[in-house]
Coordinates of C-alpha atoms and ligand atoms in Angstrom, one line a residue:
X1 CA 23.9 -90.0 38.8
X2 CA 22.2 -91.2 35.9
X3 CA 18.4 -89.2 35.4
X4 CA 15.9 -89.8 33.3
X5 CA 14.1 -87.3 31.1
X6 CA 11.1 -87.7 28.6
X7 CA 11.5 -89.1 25.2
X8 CA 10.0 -86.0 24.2
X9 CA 11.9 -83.5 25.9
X10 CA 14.9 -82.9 28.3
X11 CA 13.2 -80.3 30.7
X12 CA 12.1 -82.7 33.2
X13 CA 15.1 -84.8 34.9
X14 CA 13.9 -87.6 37.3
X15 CA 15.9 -90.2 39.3
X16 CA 15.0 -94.0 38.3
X17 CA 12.8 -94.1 41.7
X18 CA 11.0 -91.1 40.4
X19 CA 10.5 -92.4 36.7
X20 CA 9.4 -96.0 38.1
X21 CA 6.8 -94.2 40.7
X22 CA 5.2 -91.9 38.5
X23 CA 5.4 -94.4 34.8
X24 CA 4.7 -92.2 32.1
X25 CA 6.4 -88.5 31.9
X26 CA 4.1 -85.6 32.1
X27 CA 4.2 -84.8 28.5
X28 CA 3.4 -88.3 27.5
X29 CA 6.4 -89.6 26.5
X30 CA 8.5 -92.4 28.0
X31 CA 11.3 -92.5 30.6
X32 CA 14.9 -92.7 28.7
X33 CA 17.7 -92.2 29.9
X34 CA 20.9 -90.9 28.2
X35 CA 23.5 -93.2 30.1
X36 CA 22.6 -95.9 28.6
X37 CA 25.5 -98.3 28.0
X38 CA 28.4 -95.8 30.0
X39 CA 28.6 -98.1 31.6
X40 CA 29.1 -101.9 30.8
X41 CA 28.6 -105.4 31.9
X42 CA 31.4 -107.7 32.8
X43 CA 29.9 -110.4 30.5
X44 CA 32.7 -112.5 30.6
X45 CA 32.1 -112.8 34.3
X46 CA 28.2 -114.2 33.8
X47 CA 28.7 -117.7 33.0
X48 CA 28.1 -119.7 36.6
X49 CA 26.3 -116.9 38.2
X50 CA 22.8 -118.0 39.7
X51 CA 20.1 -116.0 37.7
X52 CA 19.6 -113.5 40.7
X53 CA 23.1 -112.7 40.8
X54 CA 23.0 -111.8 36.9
X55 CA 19.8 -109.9 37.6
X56 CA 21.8 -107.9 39.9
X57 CA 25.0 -107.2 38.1
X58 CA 22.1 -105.8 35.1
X59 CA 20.0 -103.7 37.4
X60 CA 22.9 -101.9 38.9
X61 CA 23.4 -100.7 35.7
X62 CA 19.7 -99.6 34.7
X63 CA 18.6 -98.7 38.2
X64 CA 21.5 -96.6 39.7
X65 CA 19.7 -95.1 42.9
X66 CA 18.4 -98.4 44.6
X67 CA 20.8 -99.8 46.8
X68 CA 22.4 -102.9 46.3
X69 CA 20.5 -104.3 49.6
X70 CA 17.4 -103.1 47.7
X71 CA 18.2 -104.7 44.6
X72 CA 18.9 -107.6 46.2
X73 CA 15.3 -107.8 47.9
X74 CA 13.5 -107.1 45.1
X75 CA 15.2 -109.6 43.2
X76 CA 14.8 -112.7 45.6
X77 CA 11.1 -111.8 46.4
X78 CA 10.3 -111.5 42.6
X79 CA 11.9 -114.6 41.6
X80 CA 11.2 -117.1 44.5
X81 CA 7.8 -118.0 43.0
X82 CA 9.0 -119.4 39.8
X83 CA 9.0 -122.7 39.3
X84 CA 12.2 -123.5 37.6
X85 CA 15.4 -123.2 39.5
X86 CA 16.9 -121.0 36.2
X87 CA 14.3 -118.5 36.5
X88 CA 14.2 -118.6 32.8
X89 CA 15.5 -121.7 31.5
X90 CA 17.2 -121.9 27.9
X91 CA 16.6 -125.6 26.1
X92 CA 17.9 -126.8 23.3
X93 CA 15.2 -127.1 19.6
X94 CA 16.9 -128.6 17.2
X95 CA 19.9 -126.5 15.5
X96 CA 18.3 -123.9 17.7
X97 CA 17.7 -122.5 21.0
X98 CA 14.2 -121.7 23.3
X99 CA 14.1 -119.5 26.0
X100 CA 11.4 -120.2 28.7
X101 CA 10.6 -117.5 30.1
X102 CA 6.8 -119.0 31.6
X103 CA 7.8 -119.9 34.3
X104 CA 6.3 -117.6 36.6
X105 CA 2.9 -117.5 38.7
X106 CA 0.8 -116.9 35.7
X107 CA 2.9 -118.9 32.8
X108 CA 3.5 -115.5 31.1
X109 CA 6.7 -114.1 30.4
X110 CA 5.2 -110.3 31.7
X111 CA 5.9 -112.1 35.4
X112 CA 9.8 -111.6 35.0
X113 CA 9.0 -107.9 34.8
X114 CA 5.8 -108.2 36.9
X115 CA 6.7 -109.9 39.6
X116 CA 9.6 -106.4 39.6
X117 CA 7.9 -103.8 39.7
X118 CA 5.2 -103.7 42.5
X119 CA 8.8 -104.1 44.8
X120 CA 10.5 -101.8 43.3
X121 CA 7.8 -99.1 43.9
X122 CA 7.8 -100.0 47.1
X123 CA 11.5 -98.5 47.4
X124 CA 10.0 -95.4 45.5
X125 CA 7.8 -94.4 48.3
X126 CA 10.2 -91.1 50.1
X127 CA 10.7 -92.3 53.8
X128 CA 9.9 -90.3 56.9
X129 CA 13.0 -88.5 57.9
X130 CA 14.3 -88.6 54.7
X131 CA 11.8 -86.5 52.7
X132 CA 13.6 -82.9 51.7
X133 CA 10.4 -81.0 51.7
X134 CA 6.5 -80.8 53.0
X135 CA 6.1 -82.1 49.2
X136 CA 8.3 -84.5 49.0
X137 CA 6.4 -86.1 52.5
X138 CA 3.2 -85.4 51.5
X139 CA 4.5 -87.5 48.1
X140 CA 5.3 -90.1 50.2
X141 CA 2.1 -90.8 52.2
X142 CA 0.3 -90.6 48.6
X143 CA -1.4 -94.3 47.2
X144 CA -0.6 -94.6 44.0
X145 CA -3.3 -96.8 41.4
X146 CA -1.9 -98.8 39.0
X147 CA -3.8 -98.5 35.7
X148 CA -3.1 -101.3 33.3
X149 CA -4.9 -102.2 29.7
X150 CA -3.9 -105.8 29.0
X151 CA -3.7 -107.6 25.3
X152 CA -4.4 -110.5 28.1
X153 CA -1.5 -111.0 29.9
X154 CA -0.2 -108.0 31.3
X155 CA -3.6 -107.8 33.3
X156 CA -3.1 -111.1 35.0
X157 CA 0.4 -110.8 35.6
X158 CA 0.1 -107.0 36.9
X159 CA -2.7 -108.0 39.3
X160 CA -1.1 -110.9 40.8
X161 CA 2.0 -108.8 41.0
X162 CA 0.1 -105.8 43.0
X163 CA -2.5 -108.0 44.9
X164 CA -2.4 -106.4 48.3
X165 CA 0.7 -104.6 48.6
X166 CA 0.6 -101.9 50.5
X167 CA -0.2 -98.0 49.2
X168 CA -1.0 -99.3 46.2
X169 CA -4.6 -100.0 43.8
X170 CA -4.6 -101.6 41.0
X171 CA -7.4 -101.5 37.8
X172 CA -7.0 -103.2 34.6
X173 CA -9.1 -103.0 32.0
X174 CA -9.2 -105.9 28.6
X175 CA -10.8 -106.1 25.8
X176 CA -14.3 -108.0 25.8
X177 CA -14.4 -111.1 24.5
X178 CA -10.9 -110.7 22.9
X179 CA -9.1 -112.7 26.0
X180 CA -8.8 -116.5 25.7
X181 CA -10.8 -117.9 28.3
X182 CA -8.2 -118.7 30.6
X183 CA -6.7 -115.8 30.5
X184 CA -9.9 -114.4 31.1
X185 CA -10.9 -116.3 34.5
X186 CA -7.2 -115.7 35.2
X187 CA -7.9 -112.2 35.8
X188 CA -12.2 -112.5 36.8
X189 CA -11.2 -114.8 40.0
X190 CA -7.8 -112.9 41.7
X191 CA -8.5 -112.2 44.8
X192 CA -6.9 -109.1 46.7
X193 CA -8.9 -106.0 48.7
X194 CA -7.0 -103.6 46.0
X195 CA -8.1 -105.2 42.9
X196 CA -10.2 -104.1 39.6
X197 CA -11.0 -105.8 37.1
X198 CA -13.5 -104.6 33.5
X199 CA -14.4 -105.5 30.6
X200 CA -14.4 -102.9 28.1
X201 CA -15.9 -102.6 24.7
X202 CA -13.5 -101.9 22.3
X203 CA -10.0 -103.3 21.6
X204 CA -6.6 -103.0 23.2
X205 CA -5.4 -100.2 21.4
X206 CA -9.1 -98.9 22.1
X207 CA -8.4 -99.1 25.7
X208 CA -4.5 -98.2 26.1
X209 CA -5.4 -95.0 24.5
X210 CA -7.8 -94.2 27.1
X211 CA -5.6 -95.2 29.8
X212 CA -3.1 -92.9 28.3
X213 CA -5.5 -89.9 27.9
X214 CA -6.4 -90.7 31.7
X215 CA -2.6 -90.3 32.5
X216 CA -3.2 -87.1 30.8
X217 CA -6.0 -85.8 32.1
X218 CA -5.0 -82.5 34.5
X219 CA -8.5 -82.4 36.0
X220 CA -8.7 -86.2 37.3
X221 CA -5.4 -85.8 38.6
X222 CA -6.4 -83.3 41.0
X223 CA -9.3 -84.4 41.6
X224 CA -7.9 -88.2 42.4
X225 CA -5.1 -86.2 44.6
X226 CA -8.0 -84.0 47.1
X227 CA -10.5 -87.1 47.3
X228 CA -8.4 -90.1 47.4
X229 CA -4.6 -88.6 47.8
X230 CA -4.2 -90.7 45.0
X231 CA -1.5 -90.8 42.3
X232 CA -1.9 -92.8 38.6
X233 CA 0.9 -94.8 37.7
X234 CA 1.3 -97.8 34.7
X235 CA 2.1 -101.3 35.3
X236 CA 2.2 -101.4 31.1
X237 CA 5.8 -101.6 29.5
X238 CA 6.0 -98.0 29.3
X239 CA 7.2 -97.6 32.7
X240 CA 10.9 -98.3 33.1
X241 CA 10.6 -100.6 36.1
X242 CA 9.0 -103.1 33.4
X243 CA 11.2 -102.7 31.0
X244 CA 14.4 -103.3 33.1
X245 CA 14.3 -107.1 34.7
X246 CA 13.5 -107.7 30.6
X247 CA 17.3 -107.1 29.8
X248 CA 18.5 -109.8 32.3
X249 CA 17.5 -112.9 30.4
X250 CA 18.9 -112.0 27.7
X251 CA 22.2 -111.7 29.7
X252 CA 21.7 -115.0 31.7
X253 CA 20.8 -117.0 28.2
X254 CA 24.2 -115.9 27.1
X255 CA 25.6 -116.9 30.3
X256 CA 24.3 -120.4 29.5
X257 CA 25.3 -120.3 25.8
X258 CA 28.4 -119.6 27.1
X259 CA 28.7 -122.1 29.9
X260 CA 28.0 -125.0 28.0
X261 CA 30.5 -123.8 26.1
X262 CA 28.6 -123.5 23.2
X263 CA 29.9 -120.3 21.9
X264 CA 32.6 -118.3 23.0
X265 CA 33.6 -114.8 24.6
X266 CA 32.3 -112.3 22.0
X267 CA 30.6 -114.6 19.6
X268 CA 27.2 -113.2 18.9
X269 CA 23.7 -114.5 19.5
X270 CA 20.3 -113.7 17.4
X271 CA 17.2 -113.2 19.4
X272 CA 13.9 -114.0 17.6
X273 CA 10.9 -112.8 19.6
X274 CA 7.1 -112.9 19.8
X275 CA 6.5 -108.9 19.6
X276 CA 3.3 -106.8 20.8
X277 CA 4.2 -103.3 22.3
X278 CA 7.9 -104.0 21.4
X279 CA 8.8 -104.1 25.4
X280 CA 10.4 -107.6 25.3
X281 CA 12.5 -106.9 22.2
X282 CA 14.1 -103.4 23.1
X283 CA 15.1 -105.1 26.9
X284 CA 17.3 -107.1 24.0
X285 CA 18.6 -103.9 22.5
X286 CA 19.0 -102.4 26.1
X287 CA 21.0 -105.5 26.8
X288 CA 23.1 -105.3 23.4
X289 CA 24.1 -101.2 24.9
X290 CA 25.1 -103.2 27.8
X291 CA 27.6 -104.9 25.9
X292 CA 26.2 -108.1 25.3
X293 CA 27.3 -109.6 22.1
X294 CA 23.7 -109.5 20.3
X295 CA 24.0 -109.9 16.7
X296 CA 20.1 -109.7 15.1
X297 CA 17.3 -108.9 17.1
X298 CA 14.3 -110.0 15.1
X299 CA 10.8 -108.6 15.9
X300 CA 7.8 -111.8 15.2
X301 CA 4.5 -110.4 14.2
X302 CA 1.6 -112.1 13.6
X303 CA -1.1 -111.0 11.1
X304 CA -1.5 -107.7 12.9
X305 CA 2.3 -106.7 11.3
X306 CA 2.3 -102.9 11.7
X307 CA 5.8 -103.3 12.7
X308 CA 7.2 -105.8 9.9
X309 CA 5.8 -103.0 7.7
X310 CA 7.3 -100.1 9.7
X311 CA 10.6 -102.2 9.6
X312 CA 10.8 -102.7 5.9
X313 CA 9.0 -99.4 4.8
X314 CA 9.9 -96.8 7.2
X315 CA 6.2 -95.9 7.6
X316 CA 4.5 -96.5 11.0
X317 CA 0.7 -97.1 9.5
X318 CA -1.9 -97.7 12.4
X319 CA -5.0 -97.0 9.9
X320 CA -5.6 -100.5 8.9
X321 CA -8.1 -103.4 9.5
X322 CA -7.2 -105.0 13.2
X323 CA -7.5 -108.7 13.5
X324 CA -8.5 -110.9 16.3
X325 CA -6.0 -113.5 16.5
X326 CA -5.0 -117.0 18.2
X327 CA -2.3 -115.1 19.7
X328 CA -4.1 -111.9 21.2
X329 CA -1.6 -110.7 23.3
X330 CA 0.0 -109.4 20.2
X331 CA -2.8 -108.1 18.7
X332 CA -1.5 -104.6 19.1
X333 CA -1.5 -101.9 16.3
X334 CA 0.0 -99.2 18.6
X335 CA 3.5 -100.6 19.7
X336 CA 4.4 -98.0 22.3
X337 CA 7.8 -99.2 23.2
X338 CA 8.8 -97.8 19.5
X339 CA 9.5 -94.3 21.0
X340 CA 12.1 -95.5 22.8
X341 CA 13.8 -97.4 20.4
X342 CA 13.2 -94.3 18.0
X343 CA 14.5 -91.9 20.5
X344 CA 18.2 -94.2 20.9
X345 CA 18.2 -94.6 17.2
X346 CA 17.9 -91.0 16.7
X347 CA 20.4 -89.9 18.8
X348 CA 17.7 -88.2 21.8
X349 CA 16.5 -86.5 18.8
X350 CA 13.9 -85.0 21.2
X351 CA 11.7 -83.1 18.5
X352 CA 11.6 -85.6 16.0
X353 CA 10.3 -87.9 18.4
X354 CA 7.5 -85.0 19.5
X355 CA 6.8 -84.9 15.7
X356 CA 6.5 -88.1 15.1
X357 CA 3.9 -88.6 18.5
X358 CA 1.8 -85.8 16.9
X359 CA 1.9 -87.3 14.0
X360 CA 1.1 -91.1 15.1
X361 CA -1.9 -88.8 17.4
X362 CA -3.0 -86.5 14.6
X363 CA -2.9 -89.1 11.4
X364 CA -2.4 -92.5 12.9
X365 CA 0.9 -92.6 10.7
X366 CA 4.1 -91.2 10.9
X367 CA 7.7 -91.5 8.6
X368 CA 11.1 -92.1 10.2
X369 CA 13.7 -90.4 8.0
X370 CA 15.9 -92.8 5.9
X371 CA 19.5 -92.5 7.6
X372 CA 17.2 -93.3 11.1
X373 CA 15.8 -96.7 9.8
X374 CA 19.2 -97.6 7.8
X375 CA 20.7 -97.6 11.7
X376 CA 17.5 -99.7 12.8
X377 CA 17.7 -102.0 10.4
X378 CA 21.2 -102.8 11.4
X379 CA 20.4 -104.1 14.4
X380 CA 16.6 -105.6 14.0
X381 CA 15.0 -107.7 11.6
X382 CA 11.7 -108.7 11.1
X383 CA 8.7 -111.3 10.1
X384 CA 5.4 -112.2 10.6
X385 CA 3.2 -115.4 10.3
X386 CA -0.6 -115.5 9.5
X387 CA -3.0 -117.6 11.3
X388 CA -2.3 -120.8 9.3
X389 CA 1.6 -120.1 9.5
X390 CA 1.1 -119.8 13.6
X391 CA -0.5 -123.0 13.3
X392 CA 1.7 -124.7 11.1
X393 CA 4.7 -123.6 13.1
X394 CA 3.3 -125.1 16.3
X395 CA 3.0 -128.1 14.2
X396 CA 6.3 -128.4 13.0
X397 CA 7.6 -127.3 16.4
X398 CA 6.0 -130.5 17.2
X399 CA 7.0 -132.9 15.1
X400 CA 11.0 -131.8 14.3
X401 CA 11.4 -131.5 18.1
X402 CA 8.8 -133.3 20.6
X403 CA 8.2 -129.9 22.1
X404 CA 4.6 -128.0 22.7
X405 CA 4.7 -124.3 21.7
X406 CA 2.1 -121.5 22.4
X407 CA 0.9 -119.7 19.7
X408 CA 3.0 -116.5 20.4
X409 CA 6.4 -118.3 20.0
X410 CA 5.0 -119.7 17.0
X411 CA 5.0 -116.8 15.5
X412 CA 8.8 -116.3 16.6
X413 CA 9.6 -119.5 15.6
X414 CA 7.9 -119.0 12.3
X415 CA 10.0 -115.9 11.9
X416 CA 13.7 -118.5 12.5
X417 CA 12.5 -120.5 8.9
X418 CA 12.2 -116.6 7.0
X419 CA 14.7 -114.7 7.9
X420 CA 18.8 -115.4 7.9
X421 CA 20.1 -113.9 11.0
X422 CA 23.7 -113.8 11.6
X423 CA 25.9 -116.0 9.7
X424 CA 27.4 -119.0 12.2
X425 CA 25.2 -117.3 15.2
X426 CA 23.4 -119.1 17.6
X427 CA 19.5 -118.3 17.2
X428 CA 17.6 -118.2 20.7
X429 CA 13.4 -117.9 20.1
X430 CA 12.0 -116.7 23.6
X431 CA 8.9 -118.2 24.5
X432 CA 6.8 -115.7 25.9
X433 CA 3.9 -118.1 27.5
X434 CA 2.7 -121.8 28.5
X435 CA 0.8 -123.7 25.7
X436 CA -1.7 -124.2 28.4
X437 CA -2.2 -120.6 28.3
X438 CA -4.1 -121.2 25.1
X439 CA -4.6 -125.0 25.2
X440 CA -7.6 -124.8 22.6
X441 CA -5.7 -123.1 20.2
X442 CA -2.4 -125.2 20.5
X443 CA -4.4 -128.8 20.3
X444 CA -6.4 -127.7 16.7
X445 CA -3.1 -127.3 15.6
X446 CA -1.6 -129.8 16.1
X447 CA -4.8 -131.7 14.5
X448 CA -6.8 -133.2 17.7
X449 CA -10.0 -132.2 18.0
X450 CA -10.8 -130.0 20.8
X451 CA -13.5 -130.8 23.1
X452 CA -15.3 -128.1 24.5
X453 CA -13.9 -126.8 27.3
X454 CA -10.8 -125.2 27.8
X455 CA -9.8 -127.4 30.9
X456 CA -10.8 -130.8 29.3
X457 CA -8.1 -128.8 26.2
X458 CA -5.4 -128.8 29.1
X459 CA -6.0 -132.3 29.9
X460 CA -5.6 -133.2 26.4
X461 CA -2.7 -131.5 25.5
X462 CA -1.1 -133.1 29.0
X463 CA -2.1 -136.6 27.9
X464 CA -0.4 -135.8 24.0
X465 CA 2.8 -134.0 25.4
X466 CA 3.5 -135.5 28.5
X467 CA 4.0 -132.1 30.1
X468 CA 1.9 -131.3 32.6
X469 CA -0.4 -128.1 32.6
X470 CA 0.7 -125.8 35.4
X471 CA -1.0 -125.9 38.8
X472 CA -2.3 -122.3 39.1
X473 CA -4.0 -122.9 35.4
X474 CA -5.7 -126.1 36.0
X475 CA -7.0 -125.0 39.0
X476 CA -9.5 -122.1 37.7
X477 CA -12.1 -124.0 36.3
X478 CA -15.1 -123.8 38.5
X479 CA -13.7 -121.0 40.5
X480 CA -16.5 -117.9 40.9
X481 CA -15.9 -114.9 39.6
X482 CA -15.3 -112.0 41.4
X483 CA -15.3 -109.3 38.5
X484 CA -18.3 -109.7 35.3
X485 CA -18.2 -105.8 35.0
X486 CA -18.3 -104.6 31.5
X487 CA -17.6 -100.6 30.4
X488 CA -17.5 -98.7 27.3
X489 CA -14.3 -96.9 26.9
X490 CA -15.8 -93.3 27.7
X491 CA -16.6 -94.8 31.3
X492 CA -13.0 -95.8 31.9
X493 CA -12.3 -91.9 33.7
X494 CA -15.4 -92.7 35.8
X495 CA -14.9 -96.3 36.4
X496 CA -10.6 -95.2 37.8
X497 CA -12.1 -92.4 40.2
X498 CA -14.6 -94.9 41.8
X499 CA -11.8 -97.4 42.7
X500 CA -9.6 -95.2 43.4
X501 CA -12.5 -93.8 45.9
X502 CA -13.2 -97.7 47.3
X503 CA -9.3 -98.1 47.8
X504 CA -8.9 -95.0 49.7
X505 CA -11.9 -95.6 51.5
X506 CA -11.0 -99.5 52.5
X507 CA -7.4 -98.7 53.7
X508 CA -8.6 -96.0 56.0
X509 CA -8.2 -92.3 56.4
X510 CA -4.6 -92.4 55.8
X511 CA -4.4 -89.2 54.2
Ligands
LIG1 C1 2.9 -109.3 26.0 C2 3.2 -110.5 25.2 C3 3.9 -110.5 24.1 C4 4.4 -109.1 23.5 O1 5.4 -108.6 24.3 P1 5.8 -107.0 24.1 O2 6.7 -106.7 25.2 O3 4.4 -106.3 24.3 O4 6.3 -106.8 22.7 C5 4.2 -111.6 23.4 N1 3.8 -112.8 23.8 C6 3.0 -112.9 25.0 C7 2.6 -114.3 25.4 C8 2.7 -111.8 25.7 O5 2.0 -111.9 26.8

């Protein structure tokens, strides 16, 4: 059976079930595991399989202890609410390819993942009759609260992901004013009994450093555990049961590459995609392990580029200015998805990965020895695009194809004009969300004035593109809010043990 073990340290071996349930491992590092790519997909076999069939044949792989049966359920409830029959559709641009992957209940691409996870926790849960111990039962009866700090869409996504399940709470916390204002009233108006949602004053990294020192935090734990029988867990891209239902698209788009015929068996494909906390683009290199022919993976910053120049020094520098950008769900300086990638690329070199963390915790920089990044740069290459390149790139998206592109793909599809890729390779840019996700930003670029809401922006961009803006979008405006809380960062701790109090308190004495 394949376990799972910190990046940071082999002690600790936990079942996928175990790593999924309790997200982040105890000494703060990430969930790997060293099986990775043992065993291999039958990609030749892909091409005519329904998305949920891929889905399974990649899960098996990832997830070894669930069932087939449960596999199978998670994958048809998670993927019955999207609205295109492909799950994640993959159009032509040009010389080029897109991947949609927006297609989901809150036209972000965290939904494929998202939409996951709250079902497989619900396998993670130990059954009665099955638990081995008084532990392992009391473990099973525990809630577990999901804490999430969201760029923007994460939040959204996680919430409408965990909205009433069962056993479960859910908080997430975003950045004040740093959310578009859909996104925002996304997340202010869900509805659910097991919902929180706050403002907090700061910025992402501001808050997923807190949520992380929560995670951390001994003292709350137990106290969360005797007043609430409450456990944390993450929703965020650091838990394994996010990453995981990432590596299927990449799989099903080279299913359809290859069932159109146009490439064949073994021929590579580049992936050039919108990056943030580098979850999307190491599902690619988890897919690559897997055996799919991936020839470049190529991360897209925009003008917060830590990782272009991580990936061309072999410095990780988080000490610099942090910008507020048109595309905010990448405005991330800490990309935690990194110490995975660094752990693989290391060879599980465990203590170089703790060094590094201290480092990264201690200076806000750390150095990746030379022969490390030579392997890295192997496999990824990198760009970024500045505001006015965003906006030129959804203006040129525009024009050279007739197609409407948010300004996170932009950024990837900035990065397909800079870099080369792999000679003769097909190039696939994944588009990570709806333009009507950031309909303001999308219509000044492509040079109509924007009037001054961001509905009457949806209705304008509908009118110029002829694509209609998504149901579940156009319908917030003049919905009430439900959540106008705002925090500062030291009051997150407080703010998690209150919820987690209501929760406990709302579902009954279900100890
Ligand atoms: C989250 C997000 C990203 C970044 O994805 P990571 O997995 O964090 O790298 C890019 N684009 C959009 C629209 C997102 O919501």
């Amino acid at each position: 059976m394949e376990l799972f073990h910190s990046t940071r340290s082999t002690d600790i071996q936990v079942t996928a079930k175990q790593a999924i349930r309790q997200g982040i491992a105890d000494d703060g590092g990430l969930f790997v595991s060293d099986s990775l790519g043992e065993r291999t997909l039958d990609v030749e076999s892909l091409p005519g399989k329904s998305y949920q069939e891929i889905a399974l044949e990649v899960l098996r792989l990832l997830l070894p202890d669930f069932s087939d049966d449960e596999l199978r359920e998670c994958i048809e409830g998670a993927y019955s609410s999207f609205k295109d029959e492909d799950v994640t559709p993959l159009k032509s641009l040009g010389m080029n390819y897109v991947l949609e992957l927006f297609h989901g209940p809150t036209s972000a691409f965290k939904d494929v993942a998202l939409q996951a996870l709250p079902r497989f926790m619900a396998h993670t849960h130990v059954k009665e009759g099955e638990a081995q111990s008084q532990e392992e039962l009391a473990e099973g009866k525990e809630r577990v609260l999901i804490l999430t700090a969201t760029s923007g869409d994460t939040g959204k996504a996680a919430l409408d992901g965990f909205a009433d399940v069962d056993s479960t709470g859910i908080v997430v916390f975003y950045p004040a004013g740093q959310v578009s204002e859909v996104q925002r009233m996304q997340m202010i108006t869900q509805s659910g009994q097991n919902v929180g949602v706050v403002a907090v004053h700061g910025n992402f990294d501001d808050a997923q450093s807190k949520v992380k020192a929560i995670f951390g935090d001994a003292a709350l734990a137990a106290d969360l555990e005797e007043n609430a029988h409450t456990r944390l867990s993450s929703a965020n891209s650091i838990n394994v049961g996010r990453l995981v239902p990432q590596v299927v698209y990449y799989c099903a788009a080279y299913a359809q590459l290859l069932f159109t015929q146009e490439i064949n068996f073994g021929d590579e494909v580049d992936f050039l995609v919108p990056t943030g906390n580098f979850g999307d683009i190491l599902a690619g290199y988890y897919a690559k392990r897997l055996g799919l022919p991936v020839g470049k993976l190529v991360v897209a910053s925009d003008k917060n580029n830590v990782l272009y120049d991580f990936l061309t020094t072999g410095v990780y520098d988080r000490n610099r200015e942090f910008f507020t950008t048109i595309s905010p769900s990448m405005d991330i300086l800490i990309s935690s998805n990194l110490e995975r990638m660094l752990y693989y690329f290391s060879d599980g070199d465990t203590e170089l990965i703790s060094r590094l963390m201290n480092d990264l915790a201690e200076t806000g920089r750390y150095e990746v020895p030379s022969g490390v990044m030579r392997k890295i740069r192997e496999v990824f290459d990198c760009a970024w695009a500045d505001e006015d390149q965003v906006r030129a790139a959804i203006r040129d998206c525009w024009d050279e194809n007739g197609y409407v592109i948010d300004p996170h793909t932009a950024c990837a599809y900035h990065a397909l004009s800079v870099t080369e890729g792999t000679p003769t390779a097909p190039r696939v840019v994944l588009s990570t969300a709806s333009p009507y996700k950031f309909p303001r930003a999308v219509l000044s670029a492509l040079g109509v004035a924007a009037p001054e809401s961001d509905f009457a922006c949806m209705d304008a961009l509908a009118d110029l593109s002829g694509v209609p803006a998504p149901t579940a979008l156009r319908s917030l405006e003049g919905q009430l809010p439900r959540f106008t809380d705002e925090i500062d960062v030291d009051e997150m701790p407080a703010y998690v043990r209150t919820m987690a109090a209501k929760f406990a308190g709302a579902s009954g004495a279900a100890a």
